[in-house]
mmCIF file of C-alpha atoms and ligand atoms in Angstrom:
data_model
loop_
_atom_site.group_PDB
_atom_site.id
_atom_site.type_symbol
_atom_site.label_atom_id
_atom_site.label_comp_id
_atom_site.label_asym_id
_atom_site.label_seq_id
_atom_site.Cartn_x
_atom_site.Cartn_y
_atom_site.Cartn_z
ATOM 1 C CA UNK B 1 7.716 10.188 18.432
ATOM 2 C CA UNK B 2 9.451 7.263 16.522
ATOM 3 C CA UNK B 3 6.694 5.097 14.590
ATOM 4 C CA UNK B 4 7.461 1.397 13.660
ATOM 5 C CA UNK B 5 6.097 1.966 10.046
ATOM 6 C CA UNK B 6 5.673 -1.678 7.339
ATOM 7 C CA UNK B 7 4.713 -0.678 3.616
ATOM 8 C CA UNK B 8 4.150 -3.128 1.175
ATOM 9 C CA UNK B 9 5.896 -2.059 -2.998
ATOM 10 C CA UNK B 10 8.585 0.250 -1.334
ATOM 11 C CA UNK B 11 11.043 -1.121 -4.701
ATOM 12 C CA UNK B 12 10.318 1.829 -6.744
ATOM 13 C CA UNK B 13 7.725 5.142 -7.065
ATOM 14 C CA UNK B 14 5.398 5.820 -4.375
ATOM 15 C CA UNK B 15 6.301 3.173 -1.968
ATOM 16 C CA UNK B 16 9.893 3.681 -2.488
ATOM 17 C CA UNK B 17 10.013 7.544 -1.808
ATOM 18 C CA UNK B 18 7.632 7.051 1.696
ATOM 19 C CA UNK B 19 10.153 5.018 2.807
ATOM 20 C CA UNK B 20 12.819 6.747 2.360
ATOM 21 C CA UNK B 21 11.648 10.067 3.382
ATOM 22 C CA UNK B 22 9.442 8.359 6.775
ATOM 23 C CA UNK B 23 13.362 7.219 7.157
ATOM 24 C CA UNK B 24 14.667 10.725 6.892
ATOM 25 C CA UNK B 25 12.349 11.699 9.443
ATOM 26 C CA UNK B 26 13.789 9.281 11.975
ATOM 27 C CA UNK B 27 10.793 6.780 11.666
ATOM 28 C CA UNK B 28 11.697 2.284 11.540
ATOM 29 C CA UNK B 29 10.847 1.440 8.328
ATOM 30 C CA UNK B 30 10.136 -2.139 7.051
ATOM 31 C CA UNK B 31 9.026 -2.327 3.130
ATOM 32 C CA UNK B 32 9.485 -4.952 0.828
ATOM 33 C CA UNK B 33 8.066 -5.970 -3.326
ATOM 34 C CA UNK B 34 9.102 -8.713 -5.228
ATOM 35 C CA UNK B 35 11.975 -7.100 -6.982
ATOM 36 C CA UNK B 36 14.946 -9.125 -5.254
ATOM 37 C CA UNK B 37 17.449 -6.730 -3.338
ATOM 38 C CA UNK B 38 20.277 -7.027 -5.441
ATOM 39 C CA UNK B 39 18.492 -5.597 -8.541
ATOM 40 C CA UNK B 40 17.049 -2.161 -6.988
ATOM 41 C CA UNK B 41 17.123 0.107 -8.973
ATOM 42 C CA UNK B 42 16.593 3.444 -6.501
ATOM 43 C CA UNK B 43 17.907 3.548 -2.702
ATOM 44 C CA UNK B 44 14.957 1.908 -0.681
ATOM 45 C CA UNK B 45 14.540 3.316 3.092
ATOM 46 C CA UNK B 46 14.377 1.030 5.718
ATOM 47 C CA UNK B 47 14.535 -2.666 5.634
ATOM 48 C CA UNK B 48 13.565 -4.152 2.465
ATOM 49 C CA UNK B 49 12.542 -8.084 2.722
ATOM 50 C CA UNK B 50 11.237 -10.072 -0.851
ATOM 51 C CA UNK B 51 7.268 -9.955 -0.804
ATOM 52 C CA UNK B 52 5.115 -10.683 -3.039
ATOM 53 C CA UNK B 53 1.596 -9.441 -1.265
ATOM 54 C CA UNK B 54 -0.388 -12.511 -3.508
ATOM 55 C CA UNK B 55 1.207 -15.232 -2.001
ATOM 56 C CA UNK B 56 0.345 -15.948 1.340
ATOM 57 C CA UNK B 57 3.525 -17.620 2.042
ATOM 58 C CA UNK B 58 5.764 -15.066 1.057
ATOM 59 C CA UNK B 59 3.372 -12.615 3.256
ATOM 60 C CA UNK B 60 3.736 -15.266 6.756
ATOM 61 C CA UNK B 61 7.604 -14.852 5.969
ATOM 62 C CA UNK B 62 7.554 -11.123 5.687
ATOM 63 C CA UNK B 63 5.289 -10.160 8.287
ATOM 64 C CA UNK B 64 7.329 -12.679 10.719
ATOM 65 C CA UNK B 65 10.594 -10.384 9.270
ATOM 66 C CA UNK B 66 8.879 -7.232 10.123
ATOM 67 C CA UNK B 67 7.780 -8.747 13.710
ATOM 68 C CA UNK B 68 11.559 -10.020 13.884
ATOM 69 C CA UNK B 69 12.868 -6.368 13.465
ATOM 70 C CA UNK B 70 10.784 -4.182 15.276
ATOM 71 C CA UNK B 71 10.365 -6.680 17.982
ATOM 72 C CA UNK B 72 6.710 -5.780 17.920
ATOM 73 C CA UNK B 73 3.938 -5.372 15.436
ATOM 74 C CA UNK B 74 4.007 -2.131 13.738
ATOM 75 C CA UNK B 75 2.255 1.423 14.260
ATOM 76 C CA UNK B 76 1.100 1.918 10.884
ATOM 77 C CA UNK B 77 0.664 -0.649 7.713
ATOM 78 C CA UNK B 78 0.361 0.729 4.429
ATOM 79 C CA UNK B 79 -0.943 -1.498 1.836
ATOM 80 C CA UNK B 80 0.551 0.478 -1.191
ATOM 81 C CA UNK B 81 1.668 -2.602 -3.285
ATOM 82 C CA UNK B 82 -0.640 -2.616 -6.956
ATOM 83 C CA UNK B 83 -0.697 -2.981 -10.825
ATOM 84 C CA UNK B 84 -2.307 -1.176 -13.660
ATOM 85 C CA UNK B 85 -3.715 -3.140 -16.667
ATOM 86 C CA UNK B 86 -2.437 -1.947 -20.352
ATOM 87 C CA UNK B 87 -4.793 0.211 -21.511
ATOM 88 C CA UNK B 88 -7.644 -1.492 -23.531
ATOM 89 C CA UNK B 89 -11.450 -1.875 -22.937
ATOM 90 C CA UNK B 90 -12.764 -4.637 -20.775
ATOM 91 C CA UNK B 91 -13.601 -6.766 -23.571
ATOM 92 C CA UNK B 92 -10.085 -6.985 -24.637
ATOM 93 C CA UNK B 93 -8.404 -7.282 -21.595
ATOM 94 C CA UNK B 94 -7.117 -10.634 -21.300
ATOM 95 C CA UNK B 95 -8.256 -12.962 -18.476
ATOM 96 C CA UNK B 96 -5.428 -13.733 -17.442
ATOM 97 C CA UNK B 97 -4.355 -9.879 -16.929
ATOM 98 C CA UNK B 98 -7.810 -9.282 -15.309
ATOM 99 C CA UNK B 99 -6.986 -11.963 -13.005
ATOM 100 C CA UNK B 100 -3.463 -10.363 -12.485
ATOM 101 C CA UNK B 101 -4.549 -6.785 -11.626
ATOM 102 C CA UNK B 102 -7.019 -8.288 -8.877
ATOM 103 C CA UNK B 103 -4.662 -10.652 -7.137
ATOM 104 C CA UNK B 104 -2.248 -7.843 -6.463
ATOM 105 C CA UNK B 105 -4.552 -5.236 -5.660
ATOM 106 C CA UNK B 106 -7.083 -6.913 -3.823
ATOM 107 C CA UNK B 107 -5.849 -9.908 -2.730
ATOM 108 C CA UNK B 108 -2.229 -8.276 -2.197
ATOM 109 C CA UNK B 109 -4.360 -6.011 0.157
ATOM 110 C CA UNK B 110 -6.205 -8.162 1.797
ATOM 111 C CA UNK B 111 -3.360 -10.610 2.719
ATOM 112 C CA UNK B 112 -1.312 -7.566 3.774
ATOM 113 C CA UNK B 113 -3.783 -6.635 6.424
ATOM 114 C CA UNK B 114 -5.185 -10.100 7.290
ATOM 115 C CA UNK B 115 -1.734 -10.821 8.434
ATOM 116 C CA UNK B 116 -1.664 -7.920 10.278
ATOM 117 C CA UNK B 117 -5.093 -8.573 12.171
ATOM 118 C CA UNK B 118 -5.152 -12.231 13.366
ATOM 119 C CA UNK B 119 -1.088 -11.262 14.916
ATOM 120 C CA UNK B 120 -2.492 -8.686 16.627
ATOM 121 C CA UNK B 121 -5.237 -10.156 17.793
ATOM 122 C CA UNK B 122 -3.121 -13.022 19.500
ATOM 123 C CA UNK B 123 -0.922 -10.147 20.736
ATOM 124 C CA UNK B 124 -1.134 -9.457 24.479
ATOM 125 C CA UNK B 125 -0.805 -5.815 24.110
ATOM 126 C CA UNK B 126 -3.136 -5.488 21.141
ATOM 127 C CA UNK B 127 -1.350 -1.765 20.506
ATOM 128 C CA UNK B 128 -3.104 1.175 18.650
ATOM 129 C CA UNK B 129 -2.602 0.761 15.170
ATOM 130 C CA UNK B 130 -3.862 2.180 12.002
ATOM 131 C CA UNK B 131 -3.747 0.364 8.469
ATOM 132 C CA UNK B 132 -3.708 2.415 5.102
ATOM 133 C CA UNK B 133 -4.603 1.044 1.856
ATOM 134 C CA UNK B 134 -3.634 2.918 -1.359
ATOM 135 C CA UNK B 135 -6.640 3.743 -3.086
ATOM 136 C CA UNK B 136 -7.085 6.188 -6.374
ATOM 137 C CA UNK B 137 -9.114 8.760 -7.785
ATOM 138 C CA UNK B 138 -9.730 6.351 -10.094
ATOM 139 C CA UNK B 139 -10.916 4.694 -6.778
ATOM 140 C CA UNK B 140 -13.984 7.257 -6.133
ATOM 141 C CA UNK B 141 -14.518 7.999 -10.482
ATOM 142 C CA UNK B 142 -13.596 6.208 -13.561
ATOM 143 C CA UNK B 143 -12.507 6.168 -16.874
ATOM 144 C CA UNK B 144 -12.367 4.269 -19.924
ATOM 145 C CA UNK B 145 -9.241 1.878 -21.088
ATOM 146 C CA UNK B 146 -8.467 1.008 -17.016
ATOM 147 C CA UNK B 147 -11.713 -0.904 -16.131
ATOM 148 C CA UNK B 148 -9.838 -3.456 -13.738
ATOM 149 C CA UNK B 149 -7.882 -1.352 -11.974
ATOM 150 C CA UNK B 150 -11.118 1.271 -11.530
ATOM 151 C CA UNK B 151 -12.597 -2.097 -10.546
ATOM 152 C CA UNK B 152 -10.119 -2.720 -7.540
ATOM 153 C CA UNK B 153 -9.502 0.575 -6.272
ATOM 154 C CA UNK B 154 -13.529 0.949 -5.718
ATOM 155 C CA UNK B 155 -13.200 -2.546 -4.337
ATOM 156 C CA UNK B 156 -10.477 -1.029 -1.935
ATOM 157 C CA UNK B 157 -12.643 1.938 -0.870
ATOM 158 C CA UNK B 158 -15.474 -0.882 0.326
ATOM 159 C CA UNK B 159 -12.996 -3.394 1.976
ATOM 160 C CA UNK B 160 -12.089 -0.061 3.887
ATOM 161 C CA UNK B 161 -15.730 1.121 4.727
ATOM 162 C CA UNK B 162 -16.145 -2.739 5.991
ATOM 163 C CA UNK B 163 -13.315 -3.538 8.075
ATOM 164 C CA UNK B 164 -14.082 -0.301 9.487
ATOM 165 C CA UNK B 165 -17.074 -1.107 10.826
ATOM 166 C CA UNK B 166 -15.782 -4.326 12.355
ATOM 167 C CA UNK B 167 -12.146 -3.304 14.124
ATOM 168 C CA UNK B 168 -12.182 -2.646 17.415
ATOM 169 C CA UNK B 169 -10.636 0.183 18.876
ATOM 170 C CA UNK B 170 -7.854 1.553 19.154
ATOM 171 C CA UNK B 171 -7.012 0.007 15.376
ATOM 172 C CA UNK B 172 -8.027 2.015 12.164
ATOM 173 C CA UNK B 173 -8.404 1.901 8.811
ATOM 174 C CA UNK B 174 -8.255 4.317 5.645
ATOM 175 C CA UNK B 175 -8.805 4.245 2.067
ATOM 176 C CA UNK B 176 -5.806 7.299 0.620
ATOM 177 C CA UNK B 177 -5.716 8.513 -2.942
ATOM 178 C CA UNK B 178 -2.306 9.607 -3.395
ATOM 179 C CA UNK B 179 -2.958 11.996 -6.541
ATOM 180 C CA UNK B 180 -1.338 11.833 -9.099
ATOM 181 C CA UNK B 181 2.478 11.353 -9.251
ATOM 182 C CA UNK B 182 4.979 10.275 -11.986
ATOM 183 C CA UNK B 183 5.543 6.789 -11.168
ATOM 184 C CA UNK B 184 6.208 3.739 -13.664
ATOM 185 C CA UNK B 185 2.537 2.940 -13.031
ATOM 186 C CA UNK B 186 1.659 6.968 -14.169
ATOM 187 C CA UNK B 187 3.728 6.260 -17.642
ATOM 188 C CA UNK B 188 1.923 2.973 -18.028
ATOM 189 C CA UNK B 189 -1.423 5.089 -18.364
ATOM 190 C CA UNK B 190 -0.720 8.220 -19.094
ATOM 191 C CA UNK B 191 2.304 7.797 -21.393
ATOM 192 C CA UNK B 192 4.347 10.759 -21.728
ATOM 193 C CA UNK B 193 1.759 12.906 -20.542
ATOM 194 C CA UNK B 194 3.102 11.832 -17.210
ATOM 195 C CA UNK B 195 6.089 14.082 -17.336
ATOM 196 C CA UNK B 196 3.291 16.708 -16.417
ATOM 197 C CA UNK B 197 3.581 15.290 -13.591
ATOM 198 C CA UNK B 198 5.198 15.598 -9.775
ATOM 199 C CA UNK B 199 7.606 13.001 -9.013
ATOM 200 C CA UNK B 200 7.174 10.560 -5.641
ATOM 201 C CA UNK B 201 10.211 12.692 -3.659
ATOM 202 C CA UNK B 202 8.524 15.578 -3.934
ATOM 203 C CA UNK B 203 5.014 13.795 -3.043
ATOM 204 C CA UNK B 204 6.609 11.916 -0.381
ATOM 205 C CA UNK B 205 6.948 15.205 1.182
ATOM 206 C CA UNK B 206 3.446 15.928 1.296
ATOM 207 C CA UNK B 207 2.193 12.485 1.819
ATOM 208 C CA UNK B 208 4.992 11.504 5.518
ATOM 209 C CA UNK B 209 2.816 13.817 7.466
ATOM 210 C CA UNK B 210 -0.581 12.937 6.145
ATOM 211 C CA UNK B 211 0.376 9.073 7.342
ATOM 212 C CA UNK B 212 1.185 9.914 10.733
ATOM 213 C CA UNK B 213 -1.864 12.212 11.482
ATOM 214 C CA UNK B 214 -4.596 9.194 11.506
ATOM 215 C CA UNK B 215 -5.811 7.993 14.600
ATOM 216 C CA UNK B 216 -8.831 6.019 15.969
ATOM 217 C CA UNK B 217 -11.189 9.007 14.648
ATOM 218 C CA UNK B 218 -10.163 8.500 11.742
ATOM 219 C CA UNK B 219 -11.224 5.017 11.322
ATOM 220 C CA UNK B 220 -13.162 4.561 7.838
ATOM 221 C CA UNK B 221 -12.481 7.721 6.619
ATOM 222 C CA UNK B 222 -11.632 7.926 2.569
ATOM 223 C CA UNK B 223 -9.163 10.862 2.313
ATOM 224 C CA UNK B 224 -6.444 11.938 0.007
ATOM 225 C CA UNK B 225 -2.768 13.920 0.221
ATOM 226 C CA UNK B 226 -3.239 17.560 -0.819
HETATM 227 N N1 LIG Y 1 1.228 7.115 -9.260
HETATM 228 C C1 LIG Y 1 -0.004 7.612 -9.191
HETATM 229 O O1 LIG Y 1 -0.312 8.685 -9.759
HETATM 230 C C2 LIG Y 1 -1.072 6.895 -8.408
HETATM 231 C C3 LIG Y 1 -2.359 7.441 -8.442
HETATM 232 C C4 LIG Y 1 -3.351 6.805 -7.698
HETATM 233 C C5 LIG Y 1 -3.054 5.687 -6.950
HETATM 234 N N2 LIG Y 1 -1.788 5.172 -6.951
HETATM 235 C C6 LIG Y 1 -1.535 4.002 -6.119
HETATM 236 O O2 LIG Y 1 -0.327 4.202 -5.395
HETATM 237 C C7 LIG Y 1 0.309 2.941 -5.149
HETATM 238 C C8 LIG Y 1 1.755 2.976 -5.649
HETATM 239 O O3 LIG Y 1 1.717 3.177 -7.055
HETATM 240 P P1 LIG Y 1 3.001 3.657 -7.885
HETATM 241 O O4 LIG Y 1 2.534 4.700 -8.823
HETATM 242 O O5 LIG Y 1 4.147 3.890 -6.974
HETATM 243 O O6 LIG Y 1 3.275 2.326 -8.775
HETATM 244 P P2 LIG Y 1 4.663 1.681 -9.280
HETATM 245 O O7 LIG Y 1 5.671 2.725 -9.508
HETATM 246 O O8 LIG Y 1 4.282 0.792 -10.404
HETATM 247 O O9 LIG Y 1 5.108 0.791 -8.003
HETATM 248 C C9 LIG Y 1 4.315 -0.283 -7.597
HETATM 249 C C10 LIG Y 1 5.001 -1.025 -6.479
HETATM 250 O O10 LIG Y 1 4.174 -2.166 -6.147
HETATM 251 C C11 LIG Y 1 5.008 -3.319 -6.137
HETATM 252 N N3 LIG Y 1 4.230 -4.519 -6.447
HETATM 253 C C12 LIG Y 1 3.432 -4.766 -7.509
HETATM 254 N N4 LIG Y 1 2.936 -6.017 -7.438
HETATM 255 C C13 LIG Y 1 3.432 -6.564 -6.292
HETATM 256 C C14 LIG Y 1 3.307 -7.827 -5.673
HETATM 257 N N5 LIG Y 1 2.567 -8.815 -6.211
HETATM 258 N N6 LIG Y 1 3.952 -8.033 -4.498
HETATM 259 C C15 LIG Y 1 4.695 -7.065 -3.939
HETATM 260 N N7 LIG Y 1 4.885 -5.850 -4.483
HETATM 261 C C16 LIG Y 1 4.258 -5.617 -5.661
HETATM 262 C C17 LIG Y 1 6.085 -3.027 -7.174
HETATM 263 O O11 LIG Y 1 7.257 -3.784 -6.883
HETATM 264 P P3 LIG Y 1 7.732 -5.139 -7.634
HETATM 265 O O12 LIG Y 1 7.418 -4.990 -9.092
HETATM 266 O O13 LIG Y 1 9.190 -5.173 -7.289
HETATM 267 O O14 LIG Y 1 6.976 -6.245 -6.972
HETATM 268 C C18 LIG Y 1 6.369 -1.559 -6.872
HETATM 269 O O15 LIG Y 1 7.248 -1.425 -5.785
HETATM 270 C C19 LIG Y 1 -0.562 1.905 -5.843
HETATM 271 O O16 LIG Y 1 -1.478 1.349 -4.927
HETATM 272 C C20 LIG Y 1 -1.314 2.718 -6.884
HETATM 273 O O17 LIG Y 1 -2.513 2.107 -7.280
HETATM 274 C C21 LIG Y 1 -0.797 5.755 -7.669
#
């Protein structure tokens, strides 16, 4: 059956290649990032509406876009938007790129599904629903040189333990670590060792059906795509 799917970062890499293959497989897609349409640089699936997930104004504007298009709230959210800090150990990351890294993945994600939440909970129907955030290996282990994005995807594996406990059925929540793809974010870290690397078509593949198989039961559950 159709899905009525929103996911946040869908201008480039992983976001970008769900889209467009959920699309492919006949699903509504909504997705927007703050790149502005008219310099794209890949074909986007779906709708694509400006977002930027650390500004709550720009998220009331896009989530009353994606309400405007599907005529309802969605089936499935996915919270994929994030940053990676420049390599470098805590003590020389810069505050202000500390700062950065959290707002987008923490407070991106946070926004994203708070949104979400308080519409559906004035919603009469109050539909089954599951939310995904994007989480990381580097989400359940670390390393050195990415401290504050280790920092956030942990943080996004115990928002999702959290709101798990508090949602009421039939909504869900998961924490998903993609893998490891070759995405502008992979180059940023790995540098050329990325090329050893799948790239997000070919993950996007993979990833579609993993999406659509959560349910209720699955509520709170940290998993990954294979
Ligand atoms: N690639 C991997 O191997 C890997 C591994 C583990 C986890 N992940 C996770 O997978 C997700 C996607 O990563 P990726 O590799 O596809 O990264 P990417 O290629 O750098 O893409 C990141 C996306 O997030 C958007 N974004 C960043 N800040 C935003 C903001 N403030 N508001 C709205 N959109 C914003 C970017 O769009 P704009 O710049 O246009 O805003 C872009 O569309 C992330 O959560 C990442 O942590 C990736």
């Amino acid at each position: 059956m159709s899905k009525k799917i929103a996911i946040t970062g869908t201008s480039r890499g992983l976001g970008a290649a769900l889209a467009r293959r959920l699309e492919f497989l006949d699903h509504a897609v909504f997705g927007g990032a703050r790149t502005p349409t008219g310099d794209l640089k890949e074909t986007v699936g779906g709708h694509y509406h400006r977002l930027d997930v650390t500004d709550s104004g720009s998220q009331h504007d896009w989530w009353d876009a994606v309400e405007t298009e599907f005529q309802e709230l969605p089936d499935i959210v996915v919270a994929n938007a994030a940053l990676i800090n420049a390599n470098a150990p805590l003590w020389e990351v810069p505050e202000e790129e500390f700062r950065t890294v959290i707002e987008a993945n923490l407070v991106g994600v946070f926004l994203t599904f708070q949104q979400f939440l308080v519409r559906w909970h004035r919603s009469e129907e109050r539909k089954p629903a599951v939310l995904i955030a994007l989480s990381s290996g580097w989400g359940r282990s670390t390393s050195p040189d990415v401290a504050p994005y280790c920092t956030t995807k942990w943080g996004i594996e115990g928002m999702v333990k959290s709101l798990a406990q508090e949602l009421p059925s039939p909504l869900a929540v998961v924490a998903l670590n993609p893998g490891i793809v070759n995405t502008e974010m992979l180059q940023k870290c790995f540098g050329a060792g990325a090329d050893h690397y799948g790239d997000p078509d070919e993950w996007a593949v993979r990833a579609a059906p993993e999406i659509l198989s959560y349910r209720r039961q699955s509520n709170g559950m940290s998993t990954s795509v294979a």
